[in-house]
Short mmCIF file of C-alpha atoms in Angstrom, two decimals:
data_model
loop_
_atom_site.label_atom_id
_atom_site.label_comp_id
_atom_site.label_asym_id
_atom_site.label_seq_id
_atom_site.Cartn_x
_atom_site.Cartn_y
_atom_site.Cartn_z
CA MET I 1 -207.24 -161.98 7.25
CA LEU I 2 -205.61 -158.78 8.50
CA LEU I 3 -206.41 -157.26 11.90
CA SER I 4 -205.72 -153.54 12.42
CA VAL I 5 -205.41 -152.11 15.91
CA ILE I 6 -205.87 -148.34 16.14
CA VAL I 7 -204.21 -146.71 19.16
CA PRO I 8 -204.49 -142.92 19.64
CA CYS I 9 -201.70 -141.48 21.83
CA TYR I 10 -201.24 -138.10 23.46
CA ASN I 11 -198.39 -137.60 25.96
CA GLU I 12 -198.24 -141.31 26.81
CA GLU I 13 -194.48 -141.79 27.26
CA LEU I 14 -195.07 -143.58 30.57
CA VAL I 15 -197.39 -146.19 29.13
CA VAL I 16 -196.77 -146.64 25.41
CA ARG I 17 -194.07 -149.34 25.77
CA GLU I 18 -196.27 -151.43 28.04
CA SER I 19 -199.23 -150.86 25.75
CA TYR I 20 -197.18 -152.14 22.78
CA ARG I 21 -195.99 -155.16 24.76
CA ARG I 22 -199.45 -156.25 25.88
CA LEU I 23 -201.06 -155.61 22.52
CA THR I 24 -198.35 -157.59 20.75
CA ASP I 25 -198.72 -160.51 23.19
CA VAL I 26 -202.45 -160.60 22.51
CA LEU I 27 -202.19 -160.23 18.73
CA ARG I 28 -199.67 -163.07 18.48
CA GLN I 29 -202.24 -165.34 20.12
CA THR I 30 -204.74 -164.66 17.34
CA ASN I 31 -202.58 -166.32 14.65
CA MET I 32 -203.67 -163.50 12.33
CA ASP I 33 -201.65 -161.00 10.35
CA TYR I 34 -201.90 -157.66 12.10
CA GLU I 35 -200.84 -154.03 12.03
CA LEU I 36 -200.51 -151.76 15.07
CA ILE I 37 -201.36 -148.20 14.09
CA PHE I 38 -200.29 -145.66 16.70
CA ILE I 39 -201.52 -142.11 16.11
CA ASN I 40 -199.29 -139.54 17.81
CA ASP I 41 -201.72 -136.71 18.44
CA GLY I 42 -199.20 -133.89 18.78
CA SER I 43 -197.57 -135.23 21.95
CA LYS I 44 -195.18 -132.85 23.71
CA ASP I 45 -193.24 -135.57 25.54
CA GLN I 46 -191.18 -138.50 24.23
CA THR I 47 -194.14 -140.52 22.91
CA PHE I 48 -193.17 -140.14 19.24
CA SER I 49 -189.51 -140.99 19.89
CA ILE I 50 -190.51 -144.18 21.70
CA LEU I 51 -192.91 -145.13 18.93
CA LYS I 52 -190.18 -144.61 16.29
CA GLU I 53 -187.89 -146.86 18.31
CA LEU I 54 -190.57 -149.56 18.44
CA SER I 55 -191.26 -149.24 14.71
CA GLN I 56 -187.60 -149.85 13.88
CA SER I 57 -187.63 -153.23 15.60
CA ASP I 58 -191.15 -154.24 14.55
CA THR I 59 -192.48 -153.45 11.06
CA ALA I 60 -196.04 -154.22 12.23
CA VAL I 61 -195.86 -150.95 14.18
CA LYS I 62 -197.09 -148.08 12.00
CA ILE I 63 -197.14 -144.46 13.10
CA ILE I 64 -199.27 -141.53 12.01
CA ASN I 65 -197.68 -138.37 13.38
CA PHE I 66 -199.94 -135.29 13.53
CA ALA I 67 -198.62 -131.77 12.92
CA ARG I 68 -200.25 -130.71 16.21
CA ASN I 69 -202.82 -131.89 18.73
CA PHE I 70 -206.14 -132.35 16.93
CA GLY I 71 -207.96 -134.39 19.57
CA HIS I 72 -208.89 -137.98 20.31
CA GLN I 73 -211.73 -138.31 17.80
CA CYS I 74 -209.55 -136.96 14.97
CA ALA I 75 -206.80 -139.43 15.93
CA VAL I 76 -209.24 -142.35 15.81
CA THR I 77 -210.58 -141.06 12.49
CA ALA I 78 -207.05 -140.98 11.04
CA GLY I 79 -206.52 -144.58 12.15
CA ILE I 80 -209.73 -145.76 10.49
CA ASN I 81 -208.94 -143.77 7.34
CA ASN I 82 -205.51 -145.41 7.02
CA CYS I 83 -206.04 -148.97 8.25
CA LYS I 84 -205.93 -151.91 5.81
CA GLY I 85 -207.49 -154.59 7.99
CA ASP I 86 -210.52 -156.75 7.36
CA LEU I 87 -211.23 -156.06 11.03
CA ALA I 88 -210.11 -153.10 13.13
CA VAL I 89 -210.01 -152.58 16.89
CA ILE I 90 -210.09 -149.09 18.43
CA ILE I 91 -208.39 -149.01 21.83
CA ASP I 92 -206.74 -146.30 23.94
CA SER I 93 -203.09 -146.61 24.90
CA ASP I 94 -203.66 -146.09 28.65
CA LEU I 95 -204.59 -149.79 29.19
CA GLN I 96 -207.84 -148.97 30.97
CA ASP I 97 -209.46 -151.12 28.31
CA PRO I 98 -207.51 -154.40 28.66
CA PRO I 99 -205.98 -155.58 25.36
CA GLU I 100 -206.81 -159.17 26.35
CA VAL I 101 -210.51 -158.39 25.71
CA ILE I 102 -209.66 -158.29 21.99
CA LEU I 103 -209.57 -162.11 22.05
CA ASP I 104 -213.11 -162.18 23.44
CA MET I 105 -214.22 -159.69 20.78
CA LEU I 106 -212.79 -161.89 18.03
CA ASP I 107 -214.66 -164.93 19.40
CA ILE I 108 -217.92 -162.97 19.57
CA GLN I 109 -217.45 -161.48 16.10
CA LYS I 110 -216.87 -164.90 14.56
CA ARG I 111 -219.66 -166.62 16.49
CA GLU I 112 -222.25 -163.90 15.90
CA GLU I 113 -221.00 -162.87 12.45
CA ALA I 114 -221.22 -159.33 13.80
CA ASN I 115 -220.18 -156.16 12.03
CA VAL I 116 -219.47 -154.39 15.32
CA VAL I 117 -218.49 -155.74 18.73
CA TYR I 118 -218.58 -152.89 21.23
CA GLY I 119 -217.14 -152.98 24.72
CA VAL I 120 -219.56 -152.51 27.62
CA ARG I 121 -218.03 -151.62 30.98
CA LYS I 122 -219.33 -153.75 33.83
CA LYS I 123 -216.98 -152.09 36.32
CA ARG I 124 -214.84 -148.92 36.13
CA ASP I 125 -211.86 -149.02 38.46
CA GLY I 126 -210.07 -145.81 39.37
CA GLU I 127 -212.90 -143.48 38.29
CA THR I 128 -214.19 -140.67 40.52
CA TRP I 129 -217.82 -140.72 41.66
CA PHE I 130 -218.40 -137.59 39.58
CA LYS I 131 -217.14 -139.27 36.38
CA LEU I 132 -219.19 -142.40 37.07
CA ILE I 133 -222.43 -140.49 37.66
CA THR I 134 -222.04 -138.06 34.75
CA ALA I 135 -221.12 -140.85 32.32
CA LYS I 136 -224.05 -142.97 33.45
CA TYR I 137 -226.66 -140.25 33.01
CA PHE I 138 -225.13 -138.71 29.89
CA TYR I 139 -225.72 -141.83 27.77
CA ARG I 140 -229.22 -142.27 29.11
CA THR I 141 -230.09 -138.62 28.49
CA LEU I 142 -228.63 -138.81 24.99
CA ASN I 143 -230.79 -141.83 24.23
CA LYS I 144 -233.92 -139.94 25.28
CA LEU I 145 -233.03 -136.94 23.12
CA SER I 146 -231.62 -138.75 20.09
CA GLU I 147 -233.41 -140.39 17.19
CA VAL I 148 -230.73 -143.12 17.30
CA HIS I 149 -230.30 -145.62 20.14
CA PHE I 150 -226.82 -145.70 21.69
CA PRO I 151 -225.57 -148.56 23.87
CA VAL I 152 -225.01 -147.31 27.41
CA ASP I 153 -221.77 -147.64 29.42
CA THR I 154 -219.63 -147.82 26.30
CA GLY I 155 -216.67 -145.93 24.88
CA ASP I 156 -214.79 -146.07 21.61
CA PHE I 157 -213.30 -149.47 22.49
CA ARG I 158 -214.78 -151.75 19.83
CA MET I 159 -214.10 -154.02 16.89
CA ILE I 160 -215.46 -153.08 13.46
CA ASP I 161 -215.41 -154.96 10.18
CA ARG I 162 -214.54 -153.74 6.67
CA ASN I 163 -218.19 -152.84 5.90
CA ILE I 164 -218.20 -150.37 8.80
CA ILE I 165 -214.69 -149.11 7.98
CA ASP I 166 -215.60 -148.34 4.36
CA LEU I 167 -218.89 -146.71 5.34
CA PHE I 168 -217.15 -144.60 7.99
CA ASN I 169 -214.56 -143.46 5.44
CA SER I 170 -217.34 -142.33 3.11
CA LEU I 171 -218.67 -139.87 5.72
CA HIS I 172 -217.28 -136.36 5.45
CA GLU I 173 -218.61 -134.54 8.51
CA LYS I 174 -215.95 -132.84 10.63
CA ASN I 175 -217.14 -132.82 14.27
CA LYS I 176 -217.38 -136.56 14.69
CA TYR I 177 -218.85 -138.44 17.63
CA ILE I 178 -217.45 -141.78 16.51
CA ARG I 179 -219.29 -144.20 18.81
CA GLY I 180 -222.53 -142.43 17.83
CA LEU I 181 -221.78 -142.62 14.11
CA ILE I 182 -221.04 -146.33 14.31
CA SER I 183 -224.31 -146.93 16.20
CA TRP I 184 -226.15 -144.85 13.59
CA MET I 185 -224.84 -147.08 10.76
CA GLY I 186 -226.82 -150.07 11.92
CA TYR I 187 -225.70 -153.52 10.71
CA LYS I 188 -225.28 -156.22 13.36
CA GLN I 189 -223.81 -154.83 16.57
CA VAL I 190 -223.30 -156.95 19.68
CA PRO I 191 -221.85 -156.21 23.15
CA CYS I 192 -218.75 -157.57 24.84
CA TYR I 193 -218.79 -157.11 28.61
CA TYR I 194 -215.58 -156.44 30.52
CA ASP I 195 -214.15 -154.75 33.62
CA ARG I 196 -212.40 -151.45 32.95
CA LYS I 197 -209.12 -150.95 34.81
CA GLU I 198 -207.23 -147.98 36.19
CA ARG I 199 -204.73 -146.19 33.99
CA PHE I 200 -201.42 -148.04 33.84
CA ALA I 201 -199.54 -144.76 34.43
CA GLY I 202 -199.87 -141.03 33.92
CA GLU I 203 -202.94 -138.84 34.18
CA THR I 204 -206.19 -138.64 32.24
CA HIS I 205 -206.21 -136.41 29.18
CA TYR I 206 -209.97 -135.90 29.42
CA PRO I 207 -210.54 -133.13 32.00
CA LEU I 208 -214.03 -131.75 32.67
CA LYS I 209 -213.79 -129.11 29.92
CA LYS I 210 -213.02 -131.73 27.26
CA MET I 211 -215.71 -134.05 28.61
CA LEU I 212 -218.33 -131.30 28.32
CA LYS I 213 -217.23 -130.44 24.78
CA PHE I 214 -217.34 -134.11 23.80
CA ALA I 215 -220.81 -134.51 25.32
CA LEU I 216 -222.03 -131.44 23.43
CA THR I 217 -220.66 -132.84 20.15
CA GLY I 218 -222.60 -136.05 20.71
CA LEU I 219 -225.80 -134.22 21.62
CA LEU I 220 -225.74 -131.75 18.72
CA GLY I 221 -224.67 -134.37 16.20
CA PHE I 222 -227.56 -136.75 16.86
CA SER I 223 -230.48 -134.73 18.16
CA LYS I 224 -232.63 -131.84 16.99
CA LYS I 225 -234.64 -131.92 20.22
CA PRO I 226 -232.70 -129.08 21.90
CA LEU I 227 -233.95 -126.79 19.11
CA LYS I 228 -237.50 -128.08 19.57
CA LEU I 229 -237.13 -127.64 23.34
CA ALA I 230 -236.02 -124.02 22.86
CA SER I 231 -239.11 -123.36 20.71
CA ALA I 232 -241.37 -125.08 23.23
CA LEU I 233 -239.94 -123.05 26.12
CA GLY I 234 -240.50 -119.88 24.12
CA ILE I 235 -244.17 -120.75 23.61
CA VAL I 236 -244.60 -121.69 27.29
CA PHE I 237 -243.11 -118.47 28.63
CA VAL I 238 -244.92 -116.23 26.15
CA THR I 239 -248.16 -117.90 27.29
CA LEU I 240 -247.21 -117.43 30.97
CA SER I 241 -246.35 -113.77 30.33
CA ILE I 242 -249.77 -113.16 28.74
CA LEU I 243 -251.51 -114.90 31.64
CA CYS I 244 -249.52 -112.86 34.18
CA ALA I 245 -250.43 -109.66 32.35
CA ILE I 246 -254.13 -110.61 32.39
CA VAL I 247 -253.99 -111.47 36.11
CA LEU I 248 -252.25 -108.16 36.96
CA LEU I 249 -254.78 -106.24 34.87
CA ILE I 250 -257.70 -107.90 36.66
CA ILE I 251 -256.12 -107.19 40.07
CA LYS I 252 -255.55 -103.55 39.06
CA LEU I 253 -259.17 -103.15 37.89
CA CYS I 254 -260.48 -104.72 41.11
CA ASN I 255 -258.10 -102.73 43.33
CA PRO I 256 -257.04 -99.40 41.79
CA GLU I 257 -254.60 -98.80 44.67
CA PHE I 258 -252.57 -101.91 43.79
CA VAL I 259 -249.05 -101.03 42.65
CA ILE I 260 -247.07 -103.39 40.42
CA GLY I 261 -243.57 -103.45 41.92
CA LEU I 262 -240.60 -102.65 39.74
CA GLY I 263 -238.69 -105.51 41.38
CA ASN I 264 -241.20 -108.06 40.10
CA ILE I 265 -241.03 -106.62 36.61
CA ALA I 266 -237.21 -106.60 36.65
CA LEU I 267 -237.16 -110.21 37.87
CA LEU I 268 -239.54 -111.31 35.11
CA ILE I 269 -237.56 -109.47 32.43
CA SER I 270 -234.27 -110.96 33.68
CA PHE I 271 -235.73 -114.45 33.68
CA ILE I 272 -237.13 -114.17 30.14
CA GLY I 273 -233.90 -112.52 28.97
CA GLY I 274 -231.87 -115.39 30.39
CA LEU I 275 -234.14 -117.88 28.62
CA GLN I 276 -233.60 -116.03 25.34
CA PHE I 277 -229.83 -116.17 25.75
CA ILE I 278 -230.00 -119.92 26.39
CA THR I 279 -232.12 -120.37 23.27
CA ILE I 280 -229.76 -118.25 21.17
CA GLY I 281 -226.83 -120.25 22.58
CA ILE I 282 -228.38 -123.55 21.48
CA ILE I 283 -229.00 -122.21 17.99
CA GLY I 284 -225.47 -120.78 17.96
CA GLU I 285 -223.95 -124.19 18.67
CA TYR I 286 -225.79 -125.72 15.73
CA LEU I 287 -224.70 -122.83 13.52
CA ALA I 288 -221.09 -123.22 14.69
CA ASN I 289 -221.18 -126.88 13.61
CA MET I 290 -222.55 -125.84 10.22
CA PHE I 291 -219.81 -123.20 9.95
CA ASP I 292 -217.12 -125.83 10.59
CA GLU I 293 -218.61 -128.07 7.92
CA ALA I 294 -218.87 -125.20 5.42
CA LYS I 295 -215.18 -124.28 5.81
CA ASP I 296 -214.32 -127.83 4.73
CA ARG I 297 -210.91 -127.80 6.39
CA PRO I 298 -209.29 -131.22 6.97
CA GLU I 299 -210.00 -132.83 10.34
CA TYR I 300 -206.29 -133.40 10.91
CA ILE I 301 -202.91 -132.75 9.31
CA ILE I 302 -200.38 -135.58 9.09
CA LYS I 303 -196.78 -134.46 9.50
CA ASN I 304 -195.33 -137.83 8.55
CA LYS I 305 -196.00 -141.57 8.53
CA VAL I 306 -193.74 -144.45 9.54
CA ASN I 307 -193.84 -148.03 8.14
CA PHE I 308 -196.77 -147.37 5.81
#
């Protein structure tokens, strides 16, 4: 049995050697054949040079080198598309998800005969209160809006079997929310609880802007409720506008000296106008996703591969 470990990397020169060392120590304990697939996602530092050096001394190290930065989800996708394992583990190179948990995942997968073993974070060291709160409520909000149930407090750190790998590779959508897609597939999926650590070195590559974009991808990819909400809000405010007009007409008939202030009218128009822009924006995001799919451009471009 072959175990593939998929490791996306972007500007990780400070951590990639330690990541390789710890992953290798863990994989040797499994007594399984393995391949370590590092995806260099257009790094601008020495990440690729270090990976090439590691690959020269260890043929189990395979490298997919992107032509530019395409993003974390594209890097994970490339790893799944190119892995040969009967089982595959997706893990980031920053060591926040401890490689040693892979041994627990293997035990759970074998015991439960699971198709997916997903990591659930009991504790998140080194995270800001803002990140903790937003992550907590994002998954819960997504579950309320989505037709598919997503495990909460999870990331992409998980083990998947060949059934899931082959099914994933048969999907052709471009803007992927990978943890959502894997949940959507069904099969037997079980949790593995662990404590998440601080980054080994360096800084996070997921600033607020990227987090918001990622959250939006997950929301639009698995829920039509924002569109239904926009329609419902439209109906509510049209109804309120009619009621307000009736009330003002009655007041005017009862008191001919009553003057409807321009300020009130301007405020009402601004409010309804803002609501319309929000609604158009929601529709625009769905259309933008459709536009990306229609162009049918590749999700990523591989500059070269090493040890494949």
